[in-house]
Coordinates of N, CA and C in Angstrom, one line a residue:
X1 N -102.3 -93.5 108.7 CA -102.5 -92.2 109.3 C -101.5 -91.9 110.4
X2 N -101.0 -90.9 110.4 CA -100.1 -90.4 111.5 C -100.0 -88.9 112.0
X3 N -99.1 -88.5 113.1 CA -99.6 -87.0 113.7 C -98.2 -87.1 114.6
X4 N -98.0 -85.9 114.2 CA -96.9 -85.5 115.3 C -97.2 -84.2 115.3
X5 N -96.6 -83.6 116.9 CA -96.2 -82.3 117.5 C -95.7 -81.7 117.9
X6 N -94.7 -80.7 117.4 CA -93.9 -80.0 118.5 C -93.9 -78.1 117.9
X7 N -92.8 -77.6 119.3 CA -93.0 -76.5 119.0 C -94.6 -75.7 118.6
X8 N -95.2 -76.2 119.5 CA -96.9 -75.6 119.3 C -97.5 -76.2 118.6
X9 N -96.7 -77.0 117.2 CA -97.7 -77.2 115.9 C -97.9 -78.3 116.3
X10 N -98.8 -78.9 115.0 CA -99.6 -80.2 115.0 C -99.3 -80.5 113.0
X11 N -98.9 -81.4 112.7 CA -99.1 -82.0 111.5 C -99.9 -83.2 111.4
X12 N -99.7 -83.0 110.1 CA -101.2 -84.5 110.1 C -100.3 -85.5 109.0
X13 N -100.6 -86.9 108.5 CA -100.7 -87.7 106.8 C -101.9 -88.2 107.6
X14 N -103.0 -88.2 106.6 CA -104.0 -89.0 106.3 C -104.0 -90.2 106.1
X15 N -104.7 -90.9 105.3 CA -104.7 -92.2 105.2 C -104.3 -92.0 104.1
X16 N -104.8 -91.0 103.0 CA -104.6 -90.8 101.7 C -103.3 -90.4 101.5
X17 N -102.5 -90.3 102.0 CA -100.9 -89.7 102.3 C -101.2 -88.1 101.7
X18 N -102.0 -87.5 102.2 CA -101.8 -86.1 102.2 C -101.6 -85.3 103.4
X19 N -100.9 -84.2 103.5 CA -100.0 -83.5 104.6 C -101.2 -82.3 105.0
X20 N -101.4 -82.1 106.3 CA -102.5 -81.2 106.9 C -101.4 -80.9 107.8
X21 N -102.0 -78.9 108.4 CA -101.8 -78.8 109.6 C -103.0 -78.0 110.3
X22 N -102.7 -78.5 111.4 CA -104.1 -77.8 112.6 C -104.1 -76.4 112.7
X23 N -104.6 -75.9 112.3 CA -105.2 -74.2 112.8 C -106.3 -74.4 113.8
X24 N -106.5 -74.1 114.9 CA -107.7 -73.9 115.9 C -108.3 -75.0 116.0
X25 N -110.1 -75.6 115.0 CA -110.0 -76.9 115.0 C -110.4 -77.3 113.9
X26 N -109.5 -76.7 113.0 CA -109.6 -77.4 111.1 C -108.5 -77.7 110.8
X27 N -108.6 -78.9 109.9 CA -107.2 -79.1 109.6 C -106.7 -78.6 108.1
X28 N -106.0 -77.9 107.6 CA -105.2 -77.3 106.4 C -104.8 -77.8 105.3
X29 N -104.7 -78.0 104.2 CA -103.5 -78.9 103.6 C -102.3 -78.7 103.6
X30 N -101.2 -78.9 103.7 CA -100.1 -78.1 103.7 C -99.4 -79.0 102.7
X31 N -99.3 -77.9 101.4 CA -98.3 -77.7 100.5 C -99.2 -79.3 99.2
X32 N -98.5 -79.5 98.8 CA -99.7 -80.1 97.3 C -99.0 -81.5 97.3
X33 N -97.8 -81.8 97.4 CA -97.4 -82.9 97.5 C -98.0 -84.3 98.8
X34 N -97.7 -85.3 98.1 CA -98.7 -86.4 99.2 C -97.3 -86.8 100.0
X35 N -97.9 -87.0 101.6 CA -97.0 -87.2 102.3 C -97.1 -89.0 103.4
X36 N -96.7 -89.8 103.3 CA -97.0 -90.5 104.2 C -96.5 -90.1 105.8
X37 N -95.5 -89.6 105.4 CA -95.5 -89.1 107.4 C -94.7 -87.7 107.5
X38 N -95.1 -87.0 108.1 CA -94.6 -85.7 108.2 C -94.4 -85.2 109.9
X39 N -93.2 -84.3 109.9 CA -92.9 -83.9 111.0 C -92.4 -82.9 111.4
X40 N -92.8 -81.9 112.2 CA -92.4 -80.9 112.8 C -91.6 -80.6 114.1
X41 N -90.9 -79.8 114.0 CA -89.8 -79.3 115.1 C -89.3 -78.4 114.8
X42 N -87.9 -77.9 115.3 CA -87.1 -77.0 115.5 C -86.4 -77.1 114.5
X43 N -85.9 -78.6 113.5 CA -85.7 -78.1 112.7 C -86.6 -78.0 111.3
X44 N -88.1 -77.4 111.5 CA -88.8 -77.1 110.5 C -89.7 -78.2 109.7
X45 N -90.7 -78.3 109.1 CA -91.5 -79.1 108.4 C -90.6 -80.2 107.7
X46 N -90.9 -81.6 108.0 CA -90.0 -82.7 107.4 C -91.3 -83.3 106.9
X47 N -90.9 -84.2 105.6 CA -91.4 -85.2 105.5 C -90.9 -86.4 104.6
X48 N -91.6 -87.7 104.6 CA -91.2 -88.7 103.7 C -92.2 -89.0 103.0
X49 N -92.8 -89.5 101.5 CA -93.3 -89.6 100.8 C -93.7 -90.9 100.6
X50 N -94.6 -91.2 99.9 CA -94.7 -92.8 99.3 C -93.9 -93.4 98.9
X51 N -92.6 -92.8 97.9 CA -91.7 -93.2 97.3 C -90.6 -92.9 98.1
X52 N -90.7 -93.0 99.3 CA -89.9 -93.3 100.5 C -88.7 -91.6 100.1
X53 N -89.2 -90.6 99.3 CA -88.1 -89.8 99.0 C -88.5 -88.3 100.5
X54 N -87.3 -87.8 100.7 CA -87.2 -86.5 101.5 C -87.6 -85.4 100.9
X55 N -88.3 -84.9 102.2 CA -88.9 -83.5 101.3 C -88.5 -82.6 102.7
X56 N -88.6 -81.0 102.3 CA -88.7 -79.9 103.5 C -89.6 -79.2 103.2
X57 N -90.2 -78.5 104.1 CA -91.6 -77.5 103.7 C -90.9 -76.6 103.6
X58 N -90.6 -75.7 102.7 CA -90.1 -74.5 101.9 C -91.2 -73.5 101.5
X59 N -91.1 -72.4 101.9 CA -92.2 -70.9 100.9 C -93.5 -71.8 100.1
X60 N -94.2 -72.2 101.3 CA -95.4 -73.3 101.4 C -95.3 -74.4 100.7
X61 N -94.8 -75.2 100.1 CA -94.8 -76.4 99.6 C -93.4 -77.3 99.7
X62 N -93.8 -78.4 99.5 CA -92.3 -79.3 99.8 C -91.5 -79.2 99.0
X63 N -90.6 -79.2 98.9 CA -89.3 -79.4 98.0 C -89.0 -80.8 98.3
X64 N -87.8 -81.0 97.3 CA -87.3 -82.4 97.5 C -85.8 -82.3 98.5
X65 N -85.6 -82.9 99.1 CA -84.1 -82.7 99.5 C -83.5 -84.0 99.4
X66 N -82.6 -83.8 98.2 CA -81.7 -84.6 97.3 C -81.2 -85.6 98.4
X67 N -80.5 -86.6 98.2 CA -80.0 -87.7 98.8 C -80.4 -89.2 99.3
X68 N -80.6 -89.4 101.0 CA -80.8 -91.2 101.0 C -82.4 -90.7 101.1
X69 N -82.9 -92.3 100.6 CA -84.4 -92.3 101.1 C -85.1 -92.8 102.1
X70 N -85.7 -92.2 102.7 CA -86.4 -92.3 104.3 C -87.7 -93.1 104.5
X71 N -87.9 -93.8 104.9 CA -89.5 -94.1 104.8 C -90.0 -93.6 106.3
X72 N -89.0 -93.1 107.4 CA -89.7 -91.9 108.3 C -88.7 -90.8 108.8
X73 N -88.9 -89.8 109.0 CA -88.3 -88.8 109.2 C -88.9 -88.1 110.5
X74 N -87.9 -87.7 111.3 CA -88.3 -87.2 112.7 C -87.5 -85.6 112.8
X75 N -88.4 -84.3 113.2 CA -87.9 -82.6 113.2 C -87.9 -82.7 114.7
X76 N -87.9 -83.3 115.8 CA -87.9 -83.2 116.9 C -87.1 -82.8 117.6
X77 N -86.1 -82.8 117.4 CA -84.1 -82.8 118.0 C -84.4 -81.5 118.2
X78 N -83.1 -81.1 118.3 CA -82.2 -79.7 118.7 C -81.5 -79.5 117.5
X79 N -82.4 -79.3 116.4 CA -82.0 -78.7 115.1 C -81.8 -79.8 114.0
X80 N -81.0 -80.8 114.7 CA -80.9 -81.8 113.7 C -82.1 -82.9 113.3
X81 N -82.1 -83.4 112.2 CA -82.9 -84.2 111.7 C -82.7 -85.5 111.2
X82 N -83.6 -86.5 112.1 CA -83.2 -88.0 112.3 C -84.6 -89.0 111.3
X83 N -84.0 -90.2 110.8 CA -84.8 -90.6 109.9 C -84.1 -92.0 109.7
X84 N -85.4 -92.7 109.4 CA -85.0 -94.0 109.0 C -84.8 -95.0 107.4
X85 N -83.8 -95.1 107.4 CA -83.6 -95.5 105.7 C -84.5 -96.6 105.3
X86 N -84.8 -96.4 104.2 CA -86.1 -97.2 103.4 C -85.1 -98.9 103.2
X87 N -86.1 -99.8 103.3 CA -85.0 -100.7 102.9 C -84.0 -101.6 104.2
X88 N -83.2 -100.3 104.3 CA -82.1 -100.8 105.3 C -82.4 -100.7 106.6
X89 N -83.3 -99.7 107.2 CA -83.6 -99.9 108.5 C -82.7 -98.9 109.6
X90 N -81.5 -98.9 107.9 CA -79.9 -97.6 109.0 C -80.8 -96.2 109.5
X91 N -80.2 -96.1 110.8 CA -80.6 -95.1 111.3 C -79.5 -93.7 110.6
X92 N -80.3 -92.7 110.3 CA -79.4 -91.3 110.1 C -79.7 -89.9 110.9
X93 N -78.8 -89.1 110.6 CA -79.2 -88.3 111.1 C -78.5 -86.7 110.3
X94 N -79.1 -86.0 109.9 CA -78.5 -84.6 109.3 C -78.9 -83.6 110.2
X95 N -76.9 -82.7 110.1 CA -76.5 -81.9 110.9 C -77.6 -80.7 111.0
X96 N -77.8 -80.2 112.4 CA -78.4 -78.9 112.0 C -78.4 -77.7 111.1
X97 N -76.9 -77.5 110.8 CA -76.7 -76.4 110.0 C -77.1 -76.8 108.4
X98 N -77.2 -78.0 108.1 CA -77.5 -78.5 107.0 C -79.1 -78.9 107.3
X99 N -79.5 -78.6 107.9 CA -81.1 -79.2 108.5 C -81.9 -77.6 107.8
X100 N -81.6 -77.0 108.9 CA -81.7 -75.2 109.1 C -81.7 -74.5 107.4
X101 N -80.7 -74.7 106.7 CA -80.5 -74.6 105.7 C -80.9 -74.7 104.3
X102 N -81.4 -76.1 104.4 CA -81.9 -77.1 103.5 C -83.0 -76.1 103.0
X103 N -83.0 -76.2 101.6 CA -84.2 -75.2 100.5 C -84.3 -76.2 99.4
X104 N -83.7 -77.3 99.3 CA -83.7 -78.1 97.9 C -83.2 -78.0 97.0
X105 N -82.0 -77.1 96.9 CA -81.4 -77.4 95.7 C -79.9 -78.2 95.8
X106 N -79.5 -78.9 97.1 CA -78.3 -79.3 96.9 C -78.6 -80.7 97.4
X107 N -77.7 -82.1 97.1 CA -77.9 -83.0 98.1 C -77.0 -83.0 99.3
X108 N -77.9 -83.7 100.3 CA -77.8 -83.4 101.4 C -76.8 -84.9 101.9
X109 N -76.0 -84.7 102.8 CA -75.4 -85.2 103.3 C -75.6 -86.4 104.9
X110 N -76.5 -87.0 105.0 CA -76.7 -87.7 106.3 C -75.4 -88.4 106.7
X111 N -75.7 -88.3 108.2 CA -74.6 -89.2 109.3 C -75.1 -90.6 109.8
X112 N -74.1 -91.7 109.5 CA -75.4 -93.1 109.6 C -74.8 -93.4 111.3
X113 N -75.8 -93.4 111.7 CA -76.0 -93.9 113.6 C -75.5 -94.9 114.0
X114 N -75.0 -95.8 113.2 CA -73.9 -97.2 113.7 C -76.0 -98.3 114.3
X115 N -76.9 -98.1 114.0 CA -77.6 -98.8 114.3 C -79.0 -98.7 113.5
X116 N -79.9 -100.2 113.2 CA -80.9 -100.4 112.8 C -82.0 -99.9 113.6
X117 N -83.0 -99.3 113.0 CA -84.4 -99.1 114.1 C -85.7 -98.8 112.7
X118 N -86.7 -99.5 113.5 CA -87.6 -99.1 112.8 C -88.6 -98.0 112.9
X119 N -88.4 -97.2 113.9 CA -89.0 -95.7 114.3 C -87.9 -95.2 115.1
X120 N -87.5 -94.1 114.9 CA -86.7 -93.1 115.7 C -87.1 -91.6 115.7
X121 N -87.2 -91.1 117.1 CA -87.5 -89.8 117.2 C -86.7 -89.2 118.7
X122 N -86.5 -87.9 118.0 CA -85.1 -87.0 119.0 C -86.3 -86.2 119.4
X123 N -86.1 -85.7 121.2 CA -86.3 -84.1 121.7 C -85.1 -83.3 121.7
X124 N -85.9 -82.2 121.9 CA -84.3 -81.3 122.2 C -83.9 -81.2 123.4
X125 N -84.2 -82.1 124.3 CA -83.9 -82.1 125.9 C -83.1 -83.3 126.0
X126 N -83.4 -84.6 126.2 CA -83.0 -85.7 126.6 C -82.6 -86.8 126.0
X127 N -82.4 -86.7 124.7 CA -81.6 -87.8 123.5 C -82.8 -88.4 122.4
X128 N -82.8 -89.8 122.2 CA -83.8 -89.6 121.3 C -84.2 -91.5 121.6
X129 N -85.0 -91.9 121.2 CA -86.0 -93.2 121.3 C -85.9 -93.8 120.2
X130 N -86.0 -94.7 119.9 CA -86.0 -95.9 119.2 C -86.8 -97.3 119.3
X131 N -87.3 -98.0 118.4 CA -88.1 -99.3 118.4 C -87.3 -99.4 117.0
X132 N -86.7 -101.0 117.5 CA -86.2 -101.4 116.4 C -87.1 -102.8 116.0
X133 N -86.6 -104.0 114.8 CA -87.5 -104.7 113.8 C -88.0 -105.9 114.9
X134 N -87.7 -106.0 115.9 CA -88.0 -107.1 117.2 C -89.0 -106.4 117.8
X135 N -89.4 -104.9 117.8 CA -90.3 -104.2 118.3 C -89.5 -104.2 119.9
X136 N -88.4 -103.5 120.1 CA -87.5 -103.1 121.1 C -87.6 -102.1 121.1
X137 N -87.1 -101.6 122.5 CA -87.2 -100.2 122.7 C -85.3 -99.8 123.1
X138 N -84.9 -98.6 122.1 CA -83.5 -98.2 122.8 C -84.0 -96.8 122.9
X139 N -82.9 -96.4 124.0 CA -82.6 -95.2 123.5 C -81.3 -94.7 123.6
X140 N -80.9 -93.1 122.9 CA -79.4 -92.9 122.6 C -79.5 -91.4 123.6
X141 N -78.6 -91.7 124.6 CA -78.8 -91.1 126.1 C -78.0 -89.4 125.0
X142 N -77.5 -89.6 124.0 CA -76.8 -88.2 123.8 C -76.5 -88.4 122.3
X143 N -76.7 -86.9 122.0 CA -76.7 -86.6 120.1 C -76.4 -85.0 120.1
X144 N -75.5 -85.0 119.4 CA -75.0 -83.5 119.3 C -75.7 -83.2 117.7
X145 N -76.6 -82.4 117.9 CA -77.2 -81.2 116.7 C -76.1 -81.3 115.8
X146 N -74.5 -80.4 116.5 CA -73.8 -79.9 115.4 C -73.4 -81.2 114.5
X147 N -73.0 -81.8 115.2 CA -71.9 -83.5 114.2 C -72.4 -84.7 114.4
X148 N -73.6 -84.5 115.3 CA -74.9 -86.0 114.8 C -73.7 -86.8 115.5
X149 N -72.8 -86.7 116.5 CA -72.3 -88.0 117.1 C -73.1 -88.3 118.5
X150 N -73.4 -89.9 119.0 CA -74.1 -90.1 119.6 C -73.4 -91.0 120.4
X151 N -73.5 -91.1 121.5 CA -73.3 -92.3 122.9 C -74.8 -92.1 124.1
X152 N -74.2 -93.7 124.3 CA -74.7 -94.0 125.5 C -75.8 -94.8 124.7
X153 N -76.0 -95.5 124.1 CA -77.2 -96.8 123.0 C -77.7 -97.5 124.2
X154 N -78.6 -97.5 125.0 CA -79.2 -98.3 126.1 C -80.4 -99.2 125.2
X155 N -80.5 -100.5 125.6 CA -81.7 -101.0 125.5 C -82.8 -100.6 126.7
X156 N -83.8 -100.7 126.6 CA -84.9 -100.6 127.7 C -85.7 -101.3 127.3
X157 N -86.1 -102.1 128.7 CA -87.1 -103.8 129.1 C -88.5 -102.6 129.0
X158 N -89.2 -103.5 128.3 CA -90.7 -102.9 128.5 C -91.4 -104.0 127.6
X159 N -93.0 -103.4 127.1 CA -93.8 -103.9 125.9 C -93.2 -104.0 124.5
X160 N -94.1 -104.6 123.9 CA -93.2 -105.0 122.4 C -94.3 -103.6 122.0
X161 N -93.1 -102.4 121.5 CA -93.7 -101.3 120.8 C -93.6 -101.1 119.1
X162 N -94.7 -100.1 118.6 CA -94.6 -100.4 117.1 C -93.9 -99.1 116.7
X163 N -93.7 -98.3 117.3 CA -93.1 -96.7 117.6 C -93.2 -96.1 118.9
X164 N -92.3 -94.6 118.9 CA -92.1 -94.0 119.8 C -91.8 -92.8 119.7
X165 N -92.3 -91.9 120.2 CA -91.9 -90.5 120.7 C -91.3 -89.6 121.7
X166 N -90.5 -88.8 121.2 CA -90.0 -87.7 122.5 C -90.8 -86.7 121.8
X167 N -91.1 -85.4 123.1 CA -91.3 -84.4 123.1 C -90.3 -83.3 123.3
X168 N -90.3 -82.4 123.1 CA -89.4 -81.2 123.5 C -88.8 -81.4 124.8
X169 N -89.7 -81.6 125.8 CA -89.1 -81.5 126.7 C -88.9 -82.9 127.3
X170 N -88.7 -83.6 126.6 CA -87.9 -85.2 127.6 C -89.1 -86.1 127.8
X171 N -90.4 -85.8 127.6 CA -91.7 -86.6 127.6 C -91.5 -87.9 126.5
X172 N -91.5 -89.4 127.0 CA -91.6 -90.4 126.0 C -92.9 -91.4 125.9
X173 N -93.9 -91.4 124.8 CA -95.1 -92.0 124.9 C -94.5 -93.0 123.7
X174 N -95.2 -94.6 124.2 CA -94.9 -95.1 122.9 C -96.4 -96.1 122.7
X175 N -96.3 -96.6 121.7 CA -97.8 -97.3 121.2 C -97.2 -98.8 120.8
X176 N -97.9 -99.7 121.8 CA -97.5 -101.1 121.3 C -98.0 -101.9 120.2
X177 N -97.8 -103.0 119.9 CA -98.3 -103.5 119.0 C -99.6 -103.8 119.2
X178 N -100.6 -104.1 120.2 CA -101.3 -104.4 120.0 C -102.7 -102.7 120.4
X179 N -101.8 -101.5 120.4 CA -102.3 -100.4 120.0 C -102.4 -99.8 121.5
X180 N -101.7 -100.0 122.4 CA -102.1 -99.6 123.8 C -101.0 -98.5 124.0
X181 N -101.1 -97.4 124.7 CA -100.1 -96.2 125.2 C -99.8 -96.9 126.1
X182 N -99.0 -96.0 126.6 CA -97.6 -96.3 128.1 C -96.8 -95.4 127.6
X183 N -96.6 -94.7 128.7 CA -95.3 -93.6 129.1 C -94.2 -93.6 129.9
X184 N -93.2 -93.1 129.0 CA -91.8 -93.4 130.3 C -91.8 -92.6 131.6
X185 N -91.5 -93.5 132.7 CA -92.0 -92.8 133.7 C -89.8 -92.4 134.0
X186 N -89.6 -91.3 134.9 CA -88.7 -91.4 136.3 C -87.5 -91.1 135.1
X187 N -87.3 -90.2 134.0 CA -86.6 -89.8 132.7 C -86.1 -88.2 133.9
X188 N -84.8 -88.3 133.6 CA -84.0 -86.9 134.0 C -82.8 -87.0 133.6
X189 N -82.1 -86.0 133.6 CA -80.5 -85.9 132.7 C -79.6 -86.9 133.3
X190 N -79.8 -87.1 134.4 CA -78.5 -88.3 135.0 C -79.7 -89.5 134.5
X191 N -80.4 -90.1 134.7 CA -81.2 -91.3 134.2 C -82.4 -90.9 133.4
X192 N -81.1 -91.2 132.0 CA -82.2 -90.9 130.7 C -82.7 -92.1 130.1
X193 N -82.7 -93.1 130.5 CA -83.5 -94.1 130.2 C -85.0 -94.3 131.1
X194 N -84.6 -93.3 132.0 CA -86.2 -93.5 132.7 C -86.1 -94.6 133.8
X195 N -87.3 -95.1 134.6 CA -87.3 -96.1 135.4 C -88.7 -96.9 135.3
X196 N -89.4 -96.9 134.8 CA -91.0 -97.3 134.2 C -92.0 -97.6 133.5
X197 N -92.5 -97.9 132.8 CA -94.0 -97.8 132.2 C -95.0 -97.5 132.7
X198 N -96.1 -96.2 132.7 CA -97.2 -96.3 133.0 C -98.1 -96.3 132.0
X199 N -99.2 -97.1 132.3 CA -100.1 -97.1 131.2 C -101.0 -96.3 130.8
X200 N -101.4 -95.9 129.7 CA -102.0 -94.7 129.6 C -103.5 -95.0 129.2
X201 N -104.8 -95.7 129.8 CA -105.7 -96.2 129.5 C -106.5 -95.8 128.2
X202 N -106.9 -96.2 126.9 CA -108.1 -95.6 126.3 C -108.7 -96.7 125.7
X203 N -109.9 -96.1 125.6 CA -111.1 -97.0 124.9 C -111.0 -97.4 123.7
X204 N -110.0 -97.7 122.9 CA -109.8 -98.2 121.2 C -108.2 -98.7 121.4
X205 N -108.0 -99.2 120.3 CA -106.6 -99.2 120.0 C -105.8 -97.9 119.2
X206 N -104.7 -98.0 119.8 CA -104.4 -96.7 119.0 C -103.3 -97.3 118.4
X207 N -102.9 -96.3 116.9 CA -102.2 -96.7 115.7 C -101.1 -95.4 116.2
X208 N -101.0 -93.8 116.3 CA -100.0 -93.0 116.6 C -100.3 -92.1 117.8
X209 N -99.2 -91.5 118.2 CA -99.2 -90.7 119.6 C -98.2 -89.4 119.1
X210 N -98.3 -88.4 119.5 CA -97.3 -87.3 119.7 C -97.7 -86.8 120.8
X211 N -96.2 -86.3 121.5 CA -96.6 -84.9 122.7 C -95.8 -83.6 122.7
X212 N -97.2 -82.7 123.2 CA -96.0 -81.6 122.9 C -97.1 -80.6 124.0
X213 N -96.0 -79.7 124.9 CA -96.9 -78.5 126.0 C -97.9 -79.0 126.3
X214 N -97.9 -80.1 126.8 CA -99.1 -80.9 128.0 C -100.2 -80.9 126.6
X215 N -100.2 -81.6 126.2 CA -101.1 -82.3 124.7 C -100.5 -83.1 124.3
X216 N -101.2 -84.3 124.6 CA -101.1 -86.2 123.9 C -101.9 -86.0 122.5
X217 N -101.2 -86.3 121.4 CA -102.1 -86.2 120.4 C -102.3 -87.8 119.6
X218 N -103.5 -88.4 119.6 CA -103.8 -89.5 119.1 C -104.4 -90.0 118.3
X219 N -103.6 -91.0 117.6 CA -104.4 -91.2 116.1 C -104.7 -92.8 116.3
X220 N -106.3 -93.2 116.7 CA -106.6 -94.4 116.2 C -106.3 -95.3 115.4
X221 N -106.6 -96.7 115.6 CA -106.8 -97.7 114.4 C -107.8 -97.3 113.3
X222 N -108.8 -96.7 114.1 CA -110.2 -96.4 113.3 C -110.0 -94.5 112.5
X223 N -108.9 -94.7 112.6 CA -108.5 -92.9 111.8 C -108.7 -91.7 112.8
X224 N -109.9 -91.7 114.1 CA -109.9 -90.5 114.7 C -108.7 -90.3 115.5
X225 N -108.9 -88.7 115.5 CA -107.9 -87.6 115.9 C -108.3 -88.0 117.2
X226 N -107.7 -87.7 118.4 CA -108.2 -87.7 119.8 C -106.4 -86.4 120.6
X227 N -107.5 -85.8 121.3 CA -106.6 -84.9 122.3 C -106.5 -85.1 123.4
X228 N -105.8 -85.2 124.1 CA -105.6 -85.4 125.8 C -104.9 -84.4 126.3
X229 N -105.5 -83.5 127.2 CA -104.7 -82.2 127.8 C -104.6 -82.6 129.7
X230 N -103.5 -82.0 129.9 CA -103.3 -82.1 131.0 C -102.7 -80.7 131.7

């Protein structure tokens, strides 16, 4: 089960790998195909499938978008769309204008990131995060939308994480392996690596995190949804 948010929304995959989104406090199906992880942003409804293949939310339902296969896909960026190859671990990333565009009927072209990770997710503020197969944390201080070229690959000392998130605006929560939050603390445009971990206490272990407009959105080991507003 997993959940991400941005740009207002909320997406869901179930356990069942089916795709929901939040309206008020019901959750929707969105669109007929099964999704194991789906993601929302700026650049529009993403998802990756069981069979590790790319899809876009199109005139309500997914389409396929032709090319490499993803086993996670992140809409977070500044238009562009970043994803992790099934298999290989290579990090990619497709250009916005080919992001923005994308309706399914051509294949799509990804840019490979010169690095392995096993979760990667971009904001449109401050670069993007990474946990790679050691359960490390990097992040890539700069990514341009238009040509997906990236500098500045920092490692960052912390917990052994199982994923990670940015928010729109530069906010990074990540979930360790053994299910506990922590957030990057002391993150600004001259030190985008941040200076910190604070820990973010809750009563269970947790399996996924998204943030988006002062909303922690959390997804248990035990499946429940949980909200944290601040």
């Amino acid at each position: 089960m997993q959940i991400d948010a941005g740009m207002g929304k909320v997406v869901v995959a179930d356990k069942y790998k089916r795709p929901y989104f939040l309206s008020g406090v019901a959750l929707y199906r969105l669109g007929r195909m099964g999704m194991k992880h789906v993601s929302v942003g700026a650049g529009g409804v993403w998802g990756s499938s069981n069979a590790n293949k790319v899809y876009k939310y199109v005139a309500g339902d997914f389409r396929l978008a032709k090319g490499l296969s993803m086993y996670q896909v992140d809409a977070g960026g500044d238009g562009q769309i970043v994803g992790v190859g099934s298999g290989s671990y290579n990090t990619y990333c497709l250009k916005e204008k080919t992001a923005l565009g994308c309706c399914g009927r051509s294949t799509l072209s990804w840019t490979y990131l010169s690095r392995k990770m096993m979760y990667y997710s971009c904001g449109s503020k401050w670069g993007c995060w990474g946990v790679d197969k050691r359960y490390r944390i990097w992040v890539t201080k700069n990514i341009s939308p238009t040509n997906c070229r990236t500098s500045g690959w920092t490692a960052v000392s912390g917990p052994r994480m199982k994923m990670i998130e940015v928010s729109s605006d530069g906010k990074v929560f990540g979930v360790t392996t053994t299910g506990k939050i922590y957030q990057r603390a002391g993150i600004t445009n001259r030190r985008r690596q941040g200076t910190r971990w604070l820990y973010v206490p809750m009563c269970m272990p947790v399996r996924h995190v998204s943030y988006d407009l002062r909303n922690l959105w959390i997804v248990t080991t035990s499946g429940l949804i949980m909200k944290c507003s601040h």
